[in-house]
mmCIF file of C-alpha atoms in Angstrom:
data_model
loop_
_atom_site.group_PDB
_atom_site.id
_atom_site.type_symbol
_atom_site.label_atom_id
_atom_site.label_comp_id
_atom_site.label_asym_id
_atom_site.label_seq_id
_atom_site.Cartn_x
_atom_site.Cartn_y
_atom_site.Cartn_z
ATOM 1 C CA MET A 1 263.373 24.100 -154.203
ATOM 2 C CA ASP A 2 263.471 27.154 -156.429
ATOM 3 C CA PHE A 3 265.875 29.847 -155.236
ATOM 4 C CA GLY A 4 265.586 31.855 -158.444
ATOM 5 C CA LEU A 5 269.038 30.793 -159.649
ATOM 6 C CA PRO A 6 270.076 29.120 -162.906
ATOM 7 C CA THR A 7 270.567 25.348 -162.718
ATOM 8 C CA GLY A 8 274.332 25.698 -163.133
ATOM 9 C CA GLU A 9 274.590 28.006 -160.118
ATOM 10 C CA LEU A 10 272.419 25.716 -158.012
ATOM 11 C CA VAL A 11 274.677 22.774 -158.879
ATOM 12 C CA TRP A 12 277.719 24.837 -157.901
ATOM 13 C CA LEU A 13 276.120 25.749 -154.558
ATOM 14 C CA LEU A 14 275.380 22.072 -153.914
ATOM 15 C CA VAL A 15 278.985 21.103 -154.692
ATOM 16 C CA THR A 16 280.221 23.876 -152.389
ATOM 17 C CA MET A 17 278.015 22.625 -149.555
ATOM 18 C CA LEU A 18 279.229 19.050 -149.972
ATOM 19 C CA ALA A 19 282.900 20.093 -150.100
ATOM 20 C CA GLY A 20 282.443 22.328 -147.063
ATOM 21 C CA GLY A 21 280.768 19.510 -145.157
ATOM 22 C CA ALA A 22 283.630 17.141 -145.946
ATOM 23 C CA ALA A 23 286.224 19.692 -144.814
ATOM 24 C CA MET A 24 284.264 20.431 -141.650
ATOM 25 C CA GLY A 25 284.047 16.763 -140.699
ATOM 26 C CA ILE A 26 287.778 16.247 -141.197
ATOM 27 C CA PHE A 27 288.773 19.303 -139.154
ATOM 28 C CA SER A 28 286.293 18.376 -136.432
ATOM 29 C CA GLY A 29 287.957 15.013 -135.945
ATOM 30 C CA LEU A 30 291.471 16.298 -136.547
ATOM 31 C CA LEU A 31 291.565 19.359 -134.301
ATOM 32 C CA GLY A 32 288.631 18.738 -131.977
ATOM 33 C CA ILE A 33 286.835 21.823 -133.316
ATOM 34 C CA GLY A 34 283.166 22.018 -134.192
ATOM 35 C CA GLY A 35 283.789 23.162 -137.726
ATOM 36 C CA GLY A 36 281.925 26.476 -137.626
ATOM 37 C CA GLY A 37 285.149 28.222 -138.575
ATOM 38 C CA ILE A 38 284.785 26.506 -141.941
ATOM 39 C CA MET A 39 281.013 26.448 -142.345
ATOM 40 C CA VAL A 40 280.134 30.047 -141.389
ATOM 41 C CA PRO A 41 282.073 31.646 -144.264
ATOM 42 C CA ILE A 42 280.852 28.995 -146.721
ATOM 43 C CA LEU A 43 277.240 29.458 -145.649
ATOM 44 C CA TYR A 44 277.696 33.226 -145.789
ATOM 45 C CA GLU A 45 278.611 33.031 -149.466
ATOM 46 C CA ILE A 46 275.790 30.564 -150.176
ATOM 47 C CA PHE A 47 273.160 32.712 -148.477
ATOM 48 C CA SER A 48 274.539 35.769 -150.260
ATOM 49 C CA ALA A 49 274.186 33.987 -153.609
ATOM 50 C CA ILE A 50 270.524 33.102 -152.999
ATOM 51 C CA GLY A 51 269.694 36.640 -151.913
ATOM 52 C CA VAL A 52 269.230 36.351 -148.146
ATOM 53 C CA ASP A 53 268.939 39.829 -146.627
ATOM 54 C CA GLU A 54 272.227 41.035 -145.125
ATOM 55 C CA ALA A 55 270.376 42.022 -141.947
ATOM 56 C CA ILE A 56 269.734 38.361 -141.047
ATOM 57 C CA ARG A 57 272.435 36.610 -143.098
ATOM 58 C CA MET A 58 274.996 36.232 -140.292
ATOM 59 C CA HIS A 59 272.317 35.122 -137.830
ATOM 60 C CA LEU A 60 271.269 32.402 -140.293
ATOM 61 C CA CYS A 61 274.889 31.329 -140.806
ATOM 62 C CA ILE A 62 275.436 30.936 -137.063
ATOM 63 C CA GLY A 63 272.216 29.010 -136.414
ATOM 64 C CA THR A 64 272.644 26.703 -139.407
ATOM 65 C CA SER A 65 276.298 26.030 -138.628
ATOM 66 C CA LEU A 66 275.434 25.068 -135.040
ATOM 67 C CA ALA A 67 272.838 22.614 -136.368
ATOM 68 C CA ILE A 68 275.444 21.134 -138.696
ATOM 69 C CA ILE A 69 278.178 20.730 -136.076
ATOM 70 C CA LEU A 70 275.876 18.861 -133.674
ATOM 71 C CA PRO A 71 276.026 15.361 -135.238
ATOM 72 C CA THR A 72 279.565 15.919 -136.511
ATOM 73 C CA SER A 73 280.931 16.869 -133.104
ATOM 74 C CA LEU A 74 279.038 14.000 -131.471
ATOM 75 C CA ARG A 75 280.559 11.516 -133.932
ATOM 76 C CA SER A 76 284.000 13.014 -133.352
ATOM 77 C CA PHE A 77 283.568 12.821 -129.557
ATOM 78 C CA LEU A 78 282.467 9.177 -129.632
ATOM 79 C CA SER A 79 285.421 8.277 -131.878
ATOM 80 C CA HIS A 80 287.906 9.947 -129.525
ATOM 81 C CA LYS A 81 286.222 8.421 -126.465
ATOM 82 C CA ALA A 82 286.570 4.971 -128.025
ATOM 83 C CA LYS A 83 290.316 5.608 -128.215
ATOM 84 C CA GLY A 84 290.404 6.412 -124.477
ATOM 85 C CA VAL A 85 291.675 9.989 -124.818
ATOM 86 C CA VAL A 86 288.762 11.919 -123.271
ATOM 87 C CA ASP A 87 288.962 13.453 -119.771
ATOM 88 C CA MET A 88 285.342 13.192 -118.630
ATOM 89 C CA ASP A 89 286.089 15.017 -115.365
ATOM 90 C CA ILE A 90 286.862 18.228 -117.247
ATOM 91 C CA ILE A 91 283.737 17.836 -119.386
ATOM 92 C CA ARG A 92 281.482 17.274 -116.369
ATOM 93 C CA SER A 93 282.973 20.117 -114.333
ATOM 94 C CA MET A 94 282.587 22.661 -117.148
ATOM 95 C CA ALA A 95 279.235 21.562 -118.578
ATOM 96 C CA LEU A 96 276.964 23.930 -116.609
ATOM 97 C CA PRO A 97 279.104 27.073 -117.140
ATOM 98 C CA VAL A 98 279.453 26.310 -120.851
ATOM 99 C CA VAL A 99 275.692 25.823 -121.329
ATOM 100 C CA SER A 100 275.052 29.029 -119.351
ATOM 101 C CA GLY A 101 277.426 30.816 -121.715
ATOM 102 C CA VAL A 102 275.473 29.458 -124.680
ATOM 103 C CA VAL A 103 272.288 31.032 -123.295
ATOM 104 C CA ILE A 104 274.100 34.371 -123.014
ATOM 105 C CA GLY A 105 275.412 33.984 -126.570
ATOM 106 C CA VAL A 106 271.918 33.307 -127.944
ATOM 107 C CA VAL A 107 270.505 36.412 -126.254
ATOM 108 C CA VAL A 108 273.381 38.538 -127.578
ATOM 109 C CA ALA A 109 272.821 37.141 -131.089
ATOM 110 C CA ARG A 110 269.076 37.765 -130.862
ATOM 111 C CA TYR A 111 269.535 41.461 -130.158
ATOM 112 C CA SER A 112 272.671 42.120 -132.212
ATOM 113 C CA ASN A 113 272.715 43.436 -135.767
ATOM 114 C CA TYR A 114 274.732 42.194 -138.739
ATOM 115 C CA THR A 115 277.689 44.518 -138.050
ATOM 116 C CA ILE A 116 278.120 43.412 -134.433
ATOM 117 C CA LEU A 117 277.935 39.690 -135.209
ATOM 118 C CA THR A 118 280.300 39.979 -138.177
ATOM 119 C CA ALA A 119 282.809 42.000 -136.146
ATOM 120 C CA ILE A 120 282.704 39.464 -133.291
ATOM 121 C CA TRP A 121 283.240 36.564 -135.698
ATOM 122 C CA ALA A 122 286.068 38.268 -137.584
ATOM 123 C CA GLY A 123 287.808 39.391 -134.396
ATOM 124 C CA ALA A 124 287.647 35.973 -132.743
ATOM 125 C CA ALA A 125 288.776 34.275 -135.972
ATOM 126 C CA THR A 126 291.779 36.608 -136.092
ATOM 127 C CA ALA A 127 292.725 35.736 -132.503
ATOM 128 C CA MET A 128 292.396 32.009 -133.204
ATOM 129 C CA SER A 129 294.470 32.357 -136.357
ATOM 130 C CA LEU A 130 297.273 34.165 -134.508
ATOM 131 C CA LYS A 131 297.262 31.491 -131.793
ATOM 132 C CA LEU A 132 297.557 28.747 -134.414
ATOM 133 C CA PHE A 133 300.299 30.599 -136.306
ATOM 134 C CA PHE A 134 302.502 31.556 -133.375
ATOM 135 C CA GLY A 135 301.522 29.150 -130.594
ATOM 136 C CA ARG A 136 304.109 26.632 -129.478
ATOM 137 C CA ALA A 137 303.632 23.234 -127.882
ATOM 138 C CA SER A 138 306.263 24.215 -125.320
ATOM 139 C CA TRP A 139 304.157 27.060 -123.878
ATOM 140 C CA ARG A 140 303.023 26.288 -120.323
ATOM 141 C CA LEU A 141 301.051 28.093 -117.625
ATOM 142 C CA GLY A 142 301.337 25.244 -115.143
ATOM 143 C CA ASN A 143 301.234 21.506 -114.647
ATOM 144 C CA LYS A 144 297.624 21.149 -113.508
ATOM 145 C CA VAL A 145 294.403 22.442 -115.056
ATOM 146 C CA PRO A 146 292.927 24.991 -112.586
ATOM 147 C CA GLY A 147 289.718 24.200 -110.725
ATOM 148 C CA ASN A 148 286.864 26.540 -109.852
ATOM 149 C CA PRO A 149 286.094 29.401 -109.977
ATOM 150 C CA GLY A 150 288.599 29.878 -112.821
ATOM 151 C CA ARG A 151 287.375 26.837 -114.736
ATOM 152 C CA ALA A 152 283.741 27.967 -114.464
ATOM 153 C CA ILE A 153 284.527 31.508 -115.643
ATOM 154 C CA TYR A 154 286.453 30.141 -118.604
ATOM 155 C CA GLY A 155 283.578 27.773 -119.405
ATOM 156 C CA LEU A 156 281.132 30.706 -119.397
ATOM 157 C CA PHE A 157 283.381 32.554 -121.847
ATOM 158 C CA ILE A 158 283.700 29.488 -124.083
ATOM 159 C CA GLY A 159 279.943 28.958 -124.248
ATOM 160 C CA THR A 160 279.270 32.604 -125.098
ATOM 161 C CA ILE A 161 281.940 33.175 -127.754
ATOM 162 C CA SER A 162 281.504 29.716 -129.280
ATOM 163 C CA THR A 163 277.789 30.352 -129.821
ATOM 164 C CA LEU A 164 278.466 33.730 -131.437
ATOM 165 C CA MET A 165 281.108 32.146 -133.684
ATOM 166 C CA SER A 166 279.106 28.949 -134.203
ATOM 167 C CA ILE A 167 282.007 26.716 -133.196
ATOM 168 C CA GLY A 168 282.180 23.777 -130.836
ATOM 169 C CA GLY A 169 284.582 25.456 -128.412
ATOM 170 C CA GLY A 170 287.277 22.889 -129.132
ATOM 171 C CA ALA A 171 290.003 25.401 -129.939
ATOM 172 C CA PHE A 172 289.620 27.036 -126.519
ATOM 173 C CA ILE A 173 289.538 23.741 -124.599
ATOM 174 C CA THR A 174 292.544 22.395 -126.491
ATOM 175 C CA MET A 175 294.476 25.585 -125.762
ATOM 176 C CA MET A 176 293.636 25.435 -122.048
ATOM 177 C CA MET A 177 294.621 21.797 -121.641
ATOM 178 C CA THR A 178 297.888 22.026 -123.576
ATOM 179 C CA LEU A 179 298.914 25.185 -121.685
ATOM 180 C CA TYR A 180 298.610 23.111 -118.520
ATOM 181 C CA GLY A 181 300.681 20.208 -119.753
ATOM 182 C CA ARG A 182 298.029 17.782 -121.004
ATOM 183 C CA PRO A 183 298.970 15.612 -124.021
ATOM 184 C CA ILE A 184 297.721 17.027 -127.293
ATOM 185 C CA HIS A 185 295.703 13.942 -128.219
ATOM 186 C CA GLN A 186 293.896 14.041 -124.876
ATOM 187 C CA ALA A 187 293.250 17.771 -125.313
ATOM 188 C CA VAL A 188 291.784 17.253 -128.788
ATOM 189 C CA GLY A 189 289.679 14.290 -127.669
ATOM 190 C CA THR A 190 288.307 16.090 -124.610
ATOM 191 C CA SER A 191 287.581 19.264 -126.556
ATOM 192 C CA SER A 192 285.383 17.330 -128.988
ATOM 193 C CA GLY A 193 282.965 16.620 -126.130
ATOM 194 C CA PHE A 194 282.002 20.286 -125.829
ATOM 195 C CA GLY A 195 280.567 20.509 -129.334
ATOM 196 C CA PRO A 196 277.226 18.815 -128.550
ATOM 197 C CA MET A 197 276.681 20.723 -125.295
ATOM 198 C CA ILE A 198 277.145 24.005 -127.182
ATOM 199 C CA ALA A 199 275.258 23.021 -130.325
ATOM 200 C CA ILE A 200 272.061 21.628 -128.740
ATOM 201 C CA PRO A 201 271.024 24.687 -126.667
ATOM 202 C CA GLY A 202 272.517 26.964 -129.333
ATOM 203 C CA VAL A 203 270.316 25.531 -132.095
ATOM 204 C CA LEU A 204 267.173 25.663 -129.937
ATOM 205 C CA GLY A 205 267.971 29.219 -128.936
ATOM 206 C CA LEU A 206 268.532 30.440 -132.490
ATOM 207 C CA ILE A 207 265.329 28.766 -133.668
ATOM 208 C CA TRP A 208 263.597 30.845 -130.991
ATOM 209 C CA ALA A 209 265.561 33.973 -131.888
ATOM 210 C CA GLY A 210 264.583 33.767 -135.565
ATOM 211 C CA TRP A 211 260.996 32.620 -135.103
ATOM 212 C CA GLY A 212 258.658 34.654 -137.304
ATOM 213 C CA VAL A 213 261.478 36.683 -138.911
ATOM 214 C CA SER A 214 260.737 37.557 -142.533
ATOM 215 C CA GLY A 215 263.110 36.961 -145.442
ATOM 216 C CA LEU A 216 264.373 33.539 -144.388
ATOM 217 C CA PRO A 217 265.084 31.068 -147.234
ATOM 218 C CA PRO A 218 262.770 28.099 -147.893
ATOM 219 C CA GLY A 219 263.220 25.196 -145.496
ATOM 220 C CA SER A 220 264.219 27.340 -142.502
ATOM 221 C CA LEU A 221 263.164 27.032 -138.876
ATOM 222 C CA GLY A 222 264.020 30.301 -137.199
ATOM 223 C CA PHE A 223 267.665 31.082 -137.876
ATOM 224 C CA VAL A 224 268.375 27.471 -138.913
ATOM 225 C CA SER A 225 268.319 26.446 -142.587
ATOM 226 C CA LEU A 226 267.157 22.835 -142.382
ATOM 227 C CA LEU A 227 267.717 22.346 -146.102
ATOM 228 C CA SER A 228 271.392 23.326 -145.901
ATOM 229 C CA ALA A 229 271.865 21.180 -142.799
ATOM 230 C CA ALA A 230 270.248 18.170 -144.490
ATOM 231 C CA ILE A 231 272.718 18.402 -147.368
ATOM 232 C CA ILE A 232 275.875 19.030 -145.338
ATOM 233 C CA ILE A 233 275.394 16.872 -142.214
ATOM 234 C CA PRO A 234 275.683 13.388 -143.830
ATOM 235 C CA VAL A 235 278.982 14.296 -145.495
ATOM 236 C CA SER A 236 280.499 15.862 -142.366
ATOM 237 C CA VAL A 237 279.474 12.921 -140.156
ATOM 238 C CA PHE A 238 280.978 10.497 -142.671
ATOM 239 C CA THR A 239 284.347 12.319 -142.798
ATOM 240 C CA ALA A 240 284.744 13.054 -139.041
ATOM 241 C CA PRO A 241 286.312 9.625 -138.235
ATOM 242 C CA LEU A 242 288.800 10.236 -141.054
ATOM 243 C CA GLY A 243 289.935 13.371 -139.234
ATOM 244 C CA VAL A 244 290.328 11.382 -136.016
ATOM 245 C CA ARG A 245 292.568 8.853 -137.795
ATOM 246 C CA MET A 246 294.586 11.675 -139.347
ATOM 247 C CA ALA A 247 295.061 13.264 -135.910
ATOM 248 C CA HIS A 248 296.923 10.159 -134.797
ATOM 249 C CA GLY A 249 299.037 9.740 -137.906
ATOM 250 C CA ILE A 250 300.252 12.995 -139.544
ATOM 251 C CA SER A 251 301.863 16.305 -138.696
ATOM 252 C CA ARG A 252 299.366 18.340 -136.728
ATOM 253 C CA ARG A 253 301.494 21.488 -137.076
ATOM 254 C CA LYS A 254 301.178 21.594 -140.859
ATOM 255 C CA LEU A 255 297.412 21.292 -140.665
ATOM 256 C CA GLU A 256 297.243 23.989 -137.972
ATOM 257 C CA ILE A 257 299.044 26.351 -140.364
ATOM 258 C CA VAL A 258 296.570 25.550 -143.153
ATOM 259 C CA PHE A 259 293.596 26.193 -140.886
ATOM 260 C CA ALA A 260 295.173 29.358 -139.461
ATOM 261 C CA THR A 261 295.678 30.700 -142.997
ATOM 262 C CA PHE A 262 292.076 29.913 -143.850
ATOM 263 C CA LEU A 263 290.802 31.739 -140.746
ATOM 264 C CA ALA A 264 293.011 34.757 -141.440
ATOM 265 C CA LEU A 265 291.766 35.103 -145.017
ATOM 266 C CA ILE A 266 288.114 34.787 -143.989
ATOM 267 C CA ALA A 267 288.590 37.307 -141.167
ATOM 268 C CA LEU A 268 290.043 39.775 -143.668
ATOM 269 C CA ARG A 269 287.105 39.156 -145.992
ATOM 270 C CA PHE A 270 284.597 39.889 -143.206
ATOM 271 C CA PHE A 271 286.487 42.978 -142.038
ATOM 272 C CA TRP A 272 286.379 44.197 -145.637
ATOM 273 C CA THR A 273 282.567 43.900 -145.703
ATOM 274 C CA LEU A 274 282.404 46.138 -142.622
ATOM 275 C CA MET A 275 284.392 48.947 -144.224
#
């Protein structure tokens, strides 16, 4: 499709999408995250380059990223489940609150402007980065994951903020489980199961939210760029199992620092655009 860019720039955008998809798949399997923390900033730069209006750019990034993380997070979840490290009781008990939070997140996104969405993303990315930088495996809040109503309230929060950030909620689930003494591999495996339950209603909601909006790039359905998703999804699905294997074989702490640095730099970049 013609985006009005020289061939060289289009090739560069394609390479960027493929590299971003590969990185997203690896981090999804490695850390149990959906990968939106990687894809949103990459898509933001891509949509900026092809001239998408700033007023809808962040909305499009969020919707497209959710569409991309759906198959990736599902592949990651199935890989972890095959290794026997998924706590299905936690997934079942938090499913309804998380999906309810997604609905709230979609409504907030629908009626929020560029500044609000960018500020939410940058602020949450900063908090996640600080947790990754300074968090310690020895931190504990207890020896048993709390039940309801605390678990339901936390699930509602996860669904809402994860939709607005276009992430699979894995970072929040992993943090909860490790703070209550669960093994890190079980926490990562279980957290991967929340990606699909956030992505499915999130994608449908953002298609609805962007239906009929003008200025969307070719190949879009509401606030979801199907063309971008079609390019990125195969690569991310292919690399997700690699991340799972890495999670069981190398230093997780070093990779947490790399991801935390990435989030911090992107948060600074988004804060800069708001100034």
